[in-house]
PDB file of C-alpha atoms and ligand atoms in Angstrom:
ATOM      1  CA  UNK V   1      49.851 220.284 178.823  1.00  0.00           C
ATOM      2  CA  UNK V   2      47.615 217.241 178.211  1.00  0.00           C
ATOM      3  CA  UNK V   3      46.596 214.691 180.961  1.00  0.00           C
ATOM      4  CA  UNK V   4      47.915 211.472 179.948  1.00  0.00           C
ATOM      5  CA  UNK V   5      51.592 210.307 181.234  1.00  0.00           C
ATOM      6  CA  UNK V   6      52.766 209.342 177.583  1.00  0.00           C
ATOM      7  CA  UNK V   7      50.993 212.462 175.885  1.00  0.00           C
ATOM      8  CA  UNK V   8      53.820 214.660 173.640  1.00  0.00           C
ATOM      9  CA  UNK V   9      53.816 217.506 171.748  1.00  0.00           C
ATOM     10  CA  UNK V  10      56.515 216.715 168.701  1.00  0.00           C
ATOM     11  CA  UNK V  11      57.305 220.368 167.147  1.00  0.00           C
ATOM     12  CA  UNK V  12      59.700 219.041 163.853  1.00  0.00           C
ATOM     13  CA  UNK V  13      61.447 222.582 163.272  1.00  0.00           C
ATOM     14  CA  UNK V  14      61.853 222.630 167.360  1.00  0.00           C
ATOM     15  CA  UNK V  15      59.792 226.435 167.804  1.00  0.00           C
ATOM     16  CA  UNK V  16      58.208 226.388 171.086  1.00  0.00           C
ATOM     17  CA  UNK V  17      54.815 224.214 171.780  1.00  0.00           C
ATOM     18  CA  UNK V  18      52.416 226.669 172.672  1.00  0.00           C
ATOM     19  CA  UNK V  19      53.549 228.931 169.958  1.00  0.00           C
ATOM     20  CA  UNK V  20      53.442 226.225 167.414  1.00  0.00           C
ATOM     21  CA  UNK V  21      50.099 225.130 168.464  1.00  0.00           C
ATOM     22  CA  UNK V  22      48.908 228.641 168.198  1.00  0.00           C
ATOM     23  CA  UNK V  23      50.320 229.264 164.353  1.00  0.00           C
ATOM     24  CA  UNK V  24      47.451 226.351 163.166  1.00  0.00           C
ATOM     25  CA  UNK V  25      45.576 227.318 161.020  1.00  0.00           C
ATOM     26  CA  UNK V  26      44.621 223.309 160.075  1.00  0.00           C
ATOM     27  CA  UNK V  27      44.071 220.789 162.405  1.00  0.00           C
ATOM     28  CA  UNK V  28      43.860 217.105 162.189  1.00  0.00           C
ATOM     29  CA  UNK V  29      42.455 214.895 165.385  1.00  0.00           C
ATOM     30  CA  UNK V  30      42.759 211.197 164.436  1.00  0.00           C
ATOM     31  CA  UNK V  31      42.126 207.837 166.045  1.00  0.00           C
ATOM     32  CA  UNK V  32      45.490 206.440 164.866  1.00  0.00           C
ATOM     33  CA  UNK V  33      49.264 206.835 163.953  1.00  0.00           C
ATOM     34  CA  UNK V  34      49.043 207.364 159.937  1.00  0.00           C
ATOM     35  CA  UNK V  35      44.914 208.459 159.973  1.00  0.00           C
ATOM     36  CA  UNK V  36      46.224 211.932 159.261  1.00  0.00           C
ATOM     37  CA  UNK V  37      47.983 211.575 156.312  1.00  0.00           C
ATOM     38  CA  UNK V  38      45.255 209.087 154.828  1.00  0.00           C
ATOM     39  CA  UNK V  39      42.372 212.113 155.505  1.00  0.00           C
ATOM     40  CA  UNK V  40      43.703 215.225 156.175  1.00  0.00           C
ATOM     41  CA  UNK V  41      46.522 215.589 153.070  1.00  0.00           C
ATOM     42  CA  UNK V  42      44.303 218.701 151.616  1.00  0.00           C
ATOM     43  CA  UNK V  43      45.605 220.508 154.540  1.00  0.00           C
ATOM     44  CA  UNK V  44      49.001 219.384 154.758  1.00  0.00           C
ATOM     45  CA  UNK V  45      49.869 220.007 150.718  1.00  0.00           C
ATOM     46  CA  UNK V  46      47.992 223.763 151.629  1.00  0.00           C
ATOM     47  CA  UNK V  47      50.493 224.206 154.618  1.00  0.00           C
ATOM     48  CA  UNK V  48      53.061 222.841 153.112  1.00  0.00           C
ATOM     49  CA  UNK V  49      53.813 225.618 150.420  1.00  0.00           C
ATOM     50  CA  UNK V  50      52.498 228.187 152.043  1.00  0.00           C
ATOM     51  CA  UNK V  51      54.386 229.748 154.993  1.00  0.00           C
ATOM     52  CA  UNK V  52      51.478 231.760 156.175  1.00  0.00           C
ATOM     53  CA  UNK V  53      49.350 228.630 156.973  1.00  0.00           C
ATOM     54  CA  UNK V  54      50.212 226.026 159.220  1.00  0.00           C
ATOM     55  CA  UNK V  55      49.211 221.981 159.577  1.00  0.00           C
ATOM     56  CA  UNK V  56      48.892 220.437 163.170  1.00  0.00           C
ATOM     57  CA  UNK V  57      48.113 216.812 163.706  1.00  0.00           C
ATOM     58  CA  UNK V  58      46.967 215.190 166.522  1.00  0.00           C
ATOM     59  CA  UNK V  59      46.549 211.497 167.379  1.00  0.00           C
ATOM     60  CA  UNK V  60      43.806 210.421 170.153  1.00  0.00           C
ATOM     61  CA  UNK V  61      45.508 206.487 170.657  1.00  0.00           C
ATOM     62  CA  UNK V  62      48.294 205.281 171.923  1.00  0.00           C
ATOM     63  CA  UNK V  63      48.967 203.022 169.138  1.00  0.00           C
ATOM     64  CA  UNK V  64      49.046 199.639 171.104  1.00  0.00           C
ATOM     65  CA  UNK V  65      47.245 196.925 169.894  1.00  0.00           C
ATOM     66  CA  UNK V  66      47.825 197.292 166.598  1.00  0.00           C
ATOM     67  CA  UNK V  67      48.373 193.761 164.704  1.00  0.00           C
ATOM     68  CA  UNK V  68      52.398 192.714 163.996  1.00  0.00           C
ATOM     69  CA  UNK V  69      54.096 190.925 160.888  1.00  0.00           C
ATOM     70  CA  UNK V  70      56.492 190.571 158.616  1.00  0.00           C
ATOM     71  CA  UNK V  71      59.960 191.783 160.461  1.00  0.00           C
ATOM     72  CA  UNK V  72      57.829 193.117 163.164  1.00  0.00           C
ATOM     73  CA  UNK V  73      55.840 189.452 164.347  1.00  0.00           C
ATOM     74  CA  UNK V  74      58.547 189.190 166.988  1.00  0.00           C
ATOM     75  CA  UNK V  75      58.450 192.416 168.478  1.00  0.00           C
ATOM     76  CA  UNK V  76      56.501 193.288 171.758  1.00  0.00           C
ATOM     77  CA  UNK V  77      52.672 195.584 171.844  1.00  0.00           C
ATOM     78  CA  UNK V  78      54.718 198.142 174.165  1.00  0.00           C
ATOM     79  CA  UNK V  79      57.855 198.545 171.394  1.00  0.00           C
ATOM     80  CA  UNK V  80      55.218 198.373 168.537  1.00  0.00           C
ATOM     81  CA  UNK V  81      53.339 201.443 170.117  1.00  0.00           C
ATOM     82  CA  UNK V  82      56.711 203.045 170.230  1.00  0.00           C
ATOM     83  CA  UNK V  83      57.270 202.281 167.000  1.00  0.00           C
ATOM     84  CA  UNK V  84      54.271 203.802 165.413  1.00  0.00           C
ATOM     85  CA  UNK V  85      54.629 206.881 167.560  1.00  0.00           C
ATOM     86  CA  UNK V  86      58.351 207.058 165.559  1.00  0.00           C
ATOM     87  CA  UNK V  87      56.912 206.832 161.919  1.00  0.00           C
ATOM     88  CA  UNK V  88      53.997 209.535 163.179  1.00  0.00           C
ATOM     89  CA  UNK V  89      57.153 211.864 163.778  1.00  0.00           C
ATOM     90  CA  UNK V  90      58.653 210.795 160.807  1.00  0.00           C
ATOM     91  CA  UNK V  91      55.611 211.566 159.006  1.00  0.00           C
ATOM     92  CA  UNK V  92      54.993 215.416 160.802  1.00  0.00           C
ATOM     93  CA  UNK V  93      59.135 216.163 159.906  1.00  0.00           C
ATOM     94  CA  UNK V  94      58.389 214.983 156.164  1.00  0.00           C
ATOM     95  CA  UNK V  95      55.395 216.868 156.034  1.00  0.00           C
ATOM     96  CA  UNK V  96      56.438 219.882 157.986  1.00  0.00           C
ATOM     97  CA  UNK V  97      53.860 220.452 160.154  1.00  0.00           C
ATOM     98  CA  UNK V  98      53.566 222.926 162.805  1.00  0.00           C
ATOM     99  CA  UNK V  99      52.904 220.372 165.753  1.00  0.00           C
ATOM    100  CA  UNK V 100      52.489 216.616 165.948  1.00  0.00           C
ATOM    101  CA  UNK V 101      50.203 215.844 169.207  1.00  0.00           C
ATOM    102  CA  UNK V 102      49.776 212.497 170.786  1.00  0.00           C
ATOM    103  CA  UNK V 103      47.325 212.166 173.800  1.00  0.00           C
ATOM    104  CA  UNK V 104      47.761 208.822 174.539  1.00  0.00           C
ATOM    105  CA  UNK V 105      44.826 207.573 175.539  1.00  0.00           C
ATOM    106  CA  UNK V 106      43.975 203.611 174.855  1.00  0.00           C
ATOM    107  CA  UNK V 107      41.606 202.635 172.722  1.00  0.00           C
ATOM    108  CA  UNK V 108      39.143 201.435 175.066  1.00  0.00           C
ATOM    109  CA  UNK V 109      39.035 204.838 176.449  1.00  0.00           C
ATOM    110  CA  UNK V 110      38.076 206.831 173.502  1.00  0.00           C
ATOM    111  CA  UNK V 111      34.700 204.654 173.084  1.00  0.00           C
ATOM    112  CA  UNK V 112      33.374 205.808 176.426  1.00  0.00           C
ATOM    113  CA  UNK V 113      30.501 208.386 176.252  1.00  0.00           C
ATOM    114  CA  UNK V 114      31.689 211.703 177.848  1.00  0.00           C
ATOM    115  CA  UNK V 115      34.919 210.935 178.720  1.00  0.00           C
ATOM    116  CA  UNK V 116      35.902 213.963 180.941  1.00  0.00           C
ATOM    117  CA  UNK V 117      39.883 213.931 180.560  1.00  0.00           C
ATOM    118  CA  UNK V 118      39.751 213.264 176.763  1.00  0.00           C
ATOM    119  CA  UNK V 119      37.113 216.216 176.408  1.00  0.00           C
ATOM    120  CA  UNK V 120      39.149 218.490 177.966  1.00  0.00           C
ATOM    121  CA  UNK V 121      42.417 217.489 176.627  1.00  0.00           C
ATOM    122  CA  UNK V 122      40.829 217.835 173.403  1.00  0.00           C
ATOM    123  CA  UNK V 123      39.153 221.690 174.404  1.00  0.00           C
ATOM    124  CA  UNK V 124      42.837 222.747 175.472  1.00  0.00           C
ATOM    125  CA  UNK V 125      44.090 221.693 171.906  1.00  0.00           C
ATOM    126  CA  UNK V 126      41.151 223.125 169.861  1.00  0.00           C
ATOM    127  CA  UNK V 127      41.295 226.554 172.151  1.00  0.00           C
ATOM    128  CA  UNK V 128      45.430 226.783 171.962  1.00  0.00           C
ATOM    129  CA  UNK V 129      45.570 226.200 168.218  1.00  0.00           C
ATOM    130  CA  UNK V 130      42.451 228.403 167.347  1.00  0.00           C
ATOM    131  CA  UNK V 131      42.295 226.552 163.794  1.00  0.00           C
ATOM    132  CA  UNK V 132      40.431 227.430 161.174  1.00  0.00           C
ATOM    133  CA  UNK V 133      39.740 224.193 159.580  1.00  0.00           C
ATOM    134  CA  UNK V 134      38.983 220.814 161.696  1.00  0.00           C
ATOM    135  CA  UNK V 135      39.321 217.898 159.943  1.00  0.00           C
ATOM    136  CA  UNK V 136      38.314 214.743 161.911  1.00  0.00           C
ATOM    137  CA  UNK V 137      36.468 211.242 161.335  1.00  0.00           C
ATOM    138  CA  UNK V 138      33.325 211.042 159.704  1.00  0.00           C
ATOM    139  CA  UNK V 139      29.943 210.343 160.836  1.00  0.00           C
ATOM    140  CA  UNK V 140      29.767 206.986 158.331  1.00  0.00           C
ATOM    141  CA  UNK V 141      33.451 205.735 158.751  1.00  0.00           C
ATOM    142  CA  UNK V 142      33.023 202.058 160.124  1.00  0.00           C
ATOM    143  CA  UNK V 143      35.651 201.566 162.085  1.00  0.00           C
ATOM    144  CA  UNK V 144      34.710 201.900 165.925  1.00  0.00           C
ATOM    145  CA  UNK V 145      37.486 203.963 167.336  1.00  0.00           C
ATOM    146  CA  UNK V 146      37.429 206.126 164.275  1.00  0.00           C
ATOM    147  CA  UNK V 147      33.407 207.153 165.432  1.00  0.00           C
ATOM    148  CA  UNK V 148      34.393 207.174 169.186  1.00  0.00           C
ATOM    149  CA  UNK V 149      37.097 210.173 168.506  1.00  0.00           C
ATOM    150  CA  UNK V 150      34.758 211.740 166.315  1.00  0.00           C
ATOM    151  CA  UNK V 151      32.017 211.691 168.936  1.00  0.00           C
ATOM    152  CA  UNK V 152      34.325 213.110 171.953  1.00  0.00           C
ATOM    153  CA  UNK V 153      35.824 215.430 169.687  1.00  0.00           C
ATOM    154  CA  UNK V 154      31.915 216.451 168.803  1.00  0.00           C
ATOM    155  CA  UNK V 155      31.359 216.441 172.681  1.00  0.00           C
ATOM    156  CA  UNK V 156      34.110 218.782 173.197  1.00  0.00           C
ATOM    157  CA  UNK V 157      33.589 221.408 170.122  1.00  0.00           C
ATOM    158  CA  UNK V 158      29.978 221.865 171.713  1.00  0.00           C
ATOM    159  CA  UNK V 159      31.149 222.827 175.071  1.00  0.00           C
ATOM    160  CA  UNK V 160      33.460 225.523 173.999  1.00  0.00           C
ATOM    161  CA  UNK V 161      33.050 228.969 173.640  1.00  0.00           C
ATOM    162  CA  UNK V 162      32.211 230.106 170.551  1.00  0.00           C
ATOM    163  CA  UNK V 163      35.397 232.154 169.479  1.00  0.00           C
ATOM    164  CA  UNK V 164      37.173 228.916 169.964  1.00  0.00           C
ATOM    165  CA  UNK V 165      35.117 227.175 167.633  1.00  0.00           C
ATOM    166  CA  UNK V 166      37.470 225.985 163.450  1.00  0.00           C
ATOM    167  CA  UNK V 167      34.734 227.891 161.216  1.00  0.00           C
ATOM    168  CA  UNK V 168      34.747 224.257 159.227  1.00  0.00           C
ATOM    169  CA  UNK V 169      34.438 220.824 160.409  1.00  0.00           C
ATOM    170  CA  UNK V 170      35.250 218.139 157.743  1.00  0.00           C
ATOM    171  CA  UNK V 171      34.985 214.758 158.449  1.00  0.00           C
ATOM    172  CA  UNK V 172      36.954 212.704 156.084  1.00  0.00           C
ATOM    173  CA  UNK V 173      37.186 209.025 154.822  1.00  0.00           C
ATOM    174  CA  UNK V 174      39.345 206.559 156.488  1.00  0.00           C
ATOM    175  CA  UNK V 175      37.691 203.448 156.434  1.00  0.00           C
ATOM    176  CA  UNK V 176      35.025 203.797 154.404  1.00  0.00           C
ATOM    177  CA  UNK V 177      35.147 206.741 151.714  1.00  0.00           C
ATOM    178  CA  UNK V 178      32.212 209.207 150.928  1.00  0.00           C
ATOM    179  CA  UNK V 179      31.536 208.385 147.249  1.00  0.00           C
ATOM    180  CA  UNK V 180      28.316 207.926 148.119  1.00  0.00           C
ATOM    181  CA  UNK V 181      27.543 210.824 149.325  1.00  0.00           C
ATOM    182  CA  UNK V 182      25.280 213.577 146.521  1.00  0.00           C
ATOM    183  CA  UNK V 183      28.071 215.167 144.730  1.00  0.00           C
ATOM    184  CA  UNK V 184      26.564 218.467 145.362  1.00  0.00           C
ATOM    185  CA  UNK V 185      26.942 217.717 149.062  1.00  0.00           C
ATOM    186  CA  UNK V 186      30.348 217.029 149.301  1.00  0.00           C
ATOM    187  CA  UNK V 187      33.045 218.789 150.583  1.00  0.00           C
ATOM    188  CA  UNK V 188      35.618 218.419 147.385  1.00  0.00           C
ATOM    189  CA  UNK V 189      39.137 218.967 148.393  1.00  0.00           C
ATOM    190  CA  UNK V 190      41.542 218.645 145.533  1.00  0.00           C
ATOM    191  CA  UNK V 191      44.713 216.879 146.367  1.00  0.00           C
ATOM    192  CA  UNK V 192      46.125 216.757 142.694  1.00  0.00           C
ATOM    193  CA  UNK V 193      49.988 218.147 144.018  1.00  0.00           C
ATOM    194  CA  UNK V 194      52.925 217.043 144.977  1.00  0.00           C
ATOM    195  CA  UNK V 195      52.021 212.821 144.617  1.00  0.00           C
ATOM    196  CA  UNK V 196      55.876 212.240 145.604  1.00  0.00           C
ATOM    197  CA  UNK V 197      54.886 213.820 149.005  1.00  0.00           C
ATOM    198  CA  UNK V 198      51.543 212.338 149.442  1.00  0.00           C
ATOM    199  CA  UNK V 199      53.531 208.309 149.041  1.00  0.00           C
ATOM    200  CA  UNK V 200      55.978 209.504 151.166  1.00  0.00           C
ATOM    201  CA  UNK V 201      53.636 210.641 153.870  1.00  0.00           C
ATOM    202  CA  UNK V 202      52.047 206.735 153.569  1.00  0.00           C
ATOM    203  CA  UNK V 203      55.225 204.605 153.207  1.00  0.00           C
ATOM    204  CA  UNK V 204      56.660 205.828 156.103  1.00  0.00           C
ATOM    205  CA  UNK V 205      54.172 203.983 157.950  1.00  0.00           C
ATOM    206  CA  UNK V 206      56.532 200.996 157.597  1.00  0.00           C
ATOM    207  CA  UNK V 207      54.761 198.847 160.288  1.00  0.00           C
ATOM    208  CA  UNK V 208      51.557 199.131 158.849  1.00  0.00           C
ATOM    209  CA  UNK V 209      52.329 198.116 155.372  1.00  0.00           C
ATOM    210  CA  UNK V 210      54.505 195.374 156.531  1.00  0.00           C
ATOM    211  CA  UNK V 211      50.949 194.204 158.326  1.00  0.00           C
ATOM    212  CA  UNK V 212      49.981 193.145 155.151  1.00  0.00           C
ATOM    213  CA  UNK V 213      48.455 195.871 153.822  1.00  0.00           C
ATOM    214  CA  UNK V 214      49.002 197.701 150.175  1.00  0.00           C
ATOM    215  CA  UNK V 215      48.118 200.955 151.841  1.00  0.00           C
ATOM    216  CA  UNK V 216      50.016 203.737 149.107  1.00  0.00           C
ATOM    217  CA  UNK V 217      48.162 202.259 146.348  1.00  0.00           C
ATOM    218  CA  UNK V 218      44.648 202.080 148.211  1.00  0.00           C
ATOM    219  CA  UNK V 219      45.154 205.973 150.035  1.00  0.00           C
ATOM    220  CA  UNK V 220      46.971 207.275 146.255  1.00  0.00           C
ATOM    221  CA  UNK V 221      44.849 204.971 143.824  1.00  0.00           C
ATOM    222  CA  UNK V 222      40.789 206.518 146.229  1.00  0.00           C
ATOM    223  CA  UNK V 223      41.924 210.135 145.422  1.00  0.00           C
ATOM    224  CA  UNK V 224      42.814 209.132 141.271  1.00  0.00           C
ATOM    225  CA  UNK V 225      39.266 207.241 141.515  1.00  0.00           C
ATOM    226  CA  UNK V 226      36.962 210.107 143.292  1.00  0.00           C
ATOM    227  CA  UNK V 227      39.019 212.640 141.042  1.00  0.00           C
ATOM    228  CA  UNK V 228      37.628 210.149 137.740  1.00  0.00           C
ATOM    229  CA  UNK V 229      34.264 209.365 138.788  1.00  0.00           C
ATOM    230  CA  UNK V 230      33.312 212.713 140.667  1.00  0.00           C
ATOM    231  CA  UNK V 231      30.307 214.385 137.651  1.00  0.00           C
ATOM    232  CA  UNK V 232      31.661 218.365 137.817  1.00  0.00           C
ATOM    233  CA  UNK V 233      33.275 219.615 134.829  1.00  0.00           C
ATOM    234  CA  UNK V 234      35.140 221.877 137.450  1.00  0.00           C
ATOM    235  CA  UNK V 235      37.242 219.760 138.788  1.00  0.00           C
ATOM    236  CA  UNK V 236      38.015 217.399 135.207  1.00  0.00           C
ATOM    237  CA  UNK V 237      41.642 218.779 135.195  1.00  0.00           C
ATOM    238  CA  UNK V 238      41.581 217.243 138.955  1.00  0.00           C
ATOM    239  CA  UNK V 239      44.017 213.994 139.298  1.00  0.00           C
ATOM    240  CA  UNK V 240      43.221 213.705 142.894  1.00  0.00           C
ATOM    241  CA  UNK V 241      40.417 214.264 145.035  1.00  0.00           C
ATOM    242  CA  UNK V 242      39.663 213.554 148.492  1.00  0.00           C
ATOM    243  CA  UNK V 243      35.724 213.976 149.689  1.00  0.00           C
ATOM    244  CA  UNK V 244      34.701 215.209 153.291  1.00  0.00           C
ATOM    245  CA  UNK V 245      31.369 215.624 155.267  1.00  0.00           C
ATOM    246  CA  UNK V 246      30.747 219.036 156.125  1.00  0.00           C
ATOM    247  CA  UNK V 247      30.002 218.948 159.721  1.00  0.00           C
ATOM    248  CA  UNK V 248      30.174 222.256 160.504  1.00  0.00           C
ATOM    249  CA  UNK V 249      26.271 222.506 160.771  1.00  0.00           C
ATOM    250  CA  UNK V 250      26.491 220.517 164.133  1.00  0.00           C
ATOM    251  CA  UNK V 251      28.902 223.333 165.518  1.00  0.00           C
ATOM    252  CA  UNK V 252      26.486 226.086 164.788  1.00  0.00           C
ATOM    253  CA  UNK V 253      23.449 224.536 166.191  1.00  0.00           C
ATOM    254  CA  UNK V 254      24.459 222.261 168.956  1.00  0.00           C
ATOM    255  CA  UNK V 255      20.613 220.886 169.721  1.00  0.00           C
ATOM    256  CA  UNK V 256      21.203 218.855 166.556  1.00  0.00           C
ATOM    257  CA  UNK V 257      21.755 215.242 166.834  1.00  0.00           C
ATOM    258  CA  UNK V 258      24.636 213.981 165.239  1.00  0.00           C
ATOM    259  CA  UNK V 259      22.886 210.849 164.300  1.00  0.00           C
ATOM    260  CA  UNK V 260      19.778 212.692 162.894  1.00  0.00           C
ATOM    261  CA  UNK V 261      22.205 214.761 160.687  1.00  0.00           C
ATOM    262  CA  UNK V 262      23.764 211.771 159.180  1.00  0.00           C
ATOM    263  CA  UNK V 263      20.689 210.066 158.882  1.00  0.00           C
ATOM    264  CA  UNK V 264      19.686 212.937 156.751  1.00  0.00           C
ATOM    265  CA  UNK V 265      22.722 212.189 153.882  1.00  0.00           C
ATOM    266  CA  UNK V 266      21.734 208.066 154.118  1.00  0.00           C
ATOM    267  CA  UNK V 267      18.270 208.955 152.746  1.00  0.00           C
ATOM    268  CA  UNK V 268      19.384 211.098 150.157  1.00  0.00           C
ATOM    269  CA  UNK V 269      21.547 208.557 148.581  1.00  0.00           C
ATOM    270  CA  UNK V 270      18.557 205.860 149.536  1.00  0.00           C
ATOM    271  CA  UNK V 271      16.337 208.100 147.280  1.00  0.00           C
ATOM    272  CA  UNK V 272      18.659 209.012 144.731  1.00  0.00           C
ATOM    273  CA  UNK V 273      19.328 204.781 144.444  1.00  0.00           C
ATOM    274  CA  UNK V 274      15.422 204.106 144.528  1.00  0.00           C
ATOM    275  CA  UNK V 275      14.700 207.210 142.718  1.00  0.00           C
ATOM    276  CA  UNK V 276      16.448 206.057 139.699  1.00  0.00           C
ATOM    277  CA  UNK V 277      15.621 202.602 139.651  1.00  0.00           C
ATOM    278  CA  UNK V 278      11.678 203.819 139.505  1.00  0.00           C
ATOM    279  CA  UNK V 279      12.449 205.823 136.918  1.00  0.00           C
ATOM    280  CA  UNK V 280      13.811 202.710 134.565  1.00  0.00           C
ATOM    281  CA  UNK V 281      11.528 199.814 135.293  1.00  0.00           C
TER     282      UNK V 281
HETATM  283 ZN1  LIG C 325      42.687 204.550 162.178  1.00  0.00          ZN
END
């Protein structure tokens, strides 16, 4: 189905691919094994109690190159990638989604400007699942492979025929949240449920953690934070919250530039900073 030698489709209750991909009604693309369940959880906690809507996830990467230690400093880049595809499985059967997809492309690969197999790998997944909801990278996250998915998934969305098109893009935080962003102007997604799941969905990313990194408390203790400091009396009985970019304007008018867009959101929050500081001096 996809071009890559090692690309999979994982379905955890074993329904066929093409009518699990077609079910989604939320869909996750992601740089890496465990992205998904650190920005997409909104739509997995939806899917997960209700048996009319359905989670997908996809990861771009073939997990290699990731960094190794504690009980896994001895073990090879090849078994590692294995490895992390293992806990992403783990993580799709926990969280019962409808599809777990892995392209398989190396890193490298993802950062090149209108790569043509990755484009339409990714306009065969988008068209089979039909989702309504895209959640995917966001425009300010820092880390480079993060922004090279999101671009090639942008690439792809803007070649495809409209009926195909989620009717929401979200880009979420991964590494770097969106706190900054004008309340008003976020997307607010309220991931107060089922916390047992949501640690679940993290520490089964056993590699990762054992890397050195206290990644349940950062992922669980971001969503208490936004929830706390987020000023809307709406959401004060809230205990989680995760915040998106809402990128859907760059899927109804495809002459706009990506960068413009987000340039747009950097000078709000410059004026809003400046603005107030005038104000008090
Ligand atoms: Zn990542």
């Amino acid at each position: 189905m996809f071009t890559q030698t090692n690309s999979e489709i994982f379905i955890p209750d074993g329904s066929d691919p093409a009518q699990a991909l077609a079910r989604t009604t939320h869909l996750c693309i992601a740089a890496h094994q465990d992205d998904i369940e650190i920005m997409a959880v909104e739509g997995i906690l939806r899917a997960y109690e209700n048996p009319d809507l359905h989670f997908t996830g996809c990861v771009v990467t073939d997990g290699h190159g990731s960094p190794r230690a504690g009980k896994f400093a001895e073990v090879s880049d090849d078994e590692m990638a294995q490895i992390r595809v293992e806990e992403q499985k783990e993580a799709a059967r926990i969280g019962k989604y409808s599809a777990q997809v892995f392209l398989g492309y190396p890193s490298s690969e993802v950062k090149k400007t209108g790569n043509q197999a990755l484009k339409e790998d990714l306009k065969n997944l988008i068209r089979q699942t039909r989702t309504e909801v895209l959640y995917t990278h966001n425009l300010a996250d820092k880390h480079n492979t993060h922004v090279g998915v999101l671009m090639r998934v942008l690439e792809a969305l803007r070649e495809l025929e409209p009926e195909a098109l989620p009717k929401r893009l979200i880009g979420c935080e991964v590494w770097r949240d969106l706190d900054w962003m004008p309340d008003e102007k976020k997307v607010v997604m309220d991931v107060s449920a089922n916390k047992e799941l949501q640690t679940q969905l993290v520490d089964v990313f056993v590699s990762q953690v054992q890397g050195g990194k206290n990644y349940t408390d950062a992922i669980l203790g971001r969503r208490a934070a936004n929830a706390t400091f987020f000023a809307s009396h709406a959401t004060d009985n809230a205990t989680g919250l995760s915040f998106g970019m809402d990128m859907t304007p760059l899927l109804l008018d495809r002459s706009l530039d990506p960068l413009e867009f987000v340039k747009g959101y950097l000078q709000e929050f410059q004026d809003s900073v400046v603005g107030l500081l005038e104000a008090m001096r």
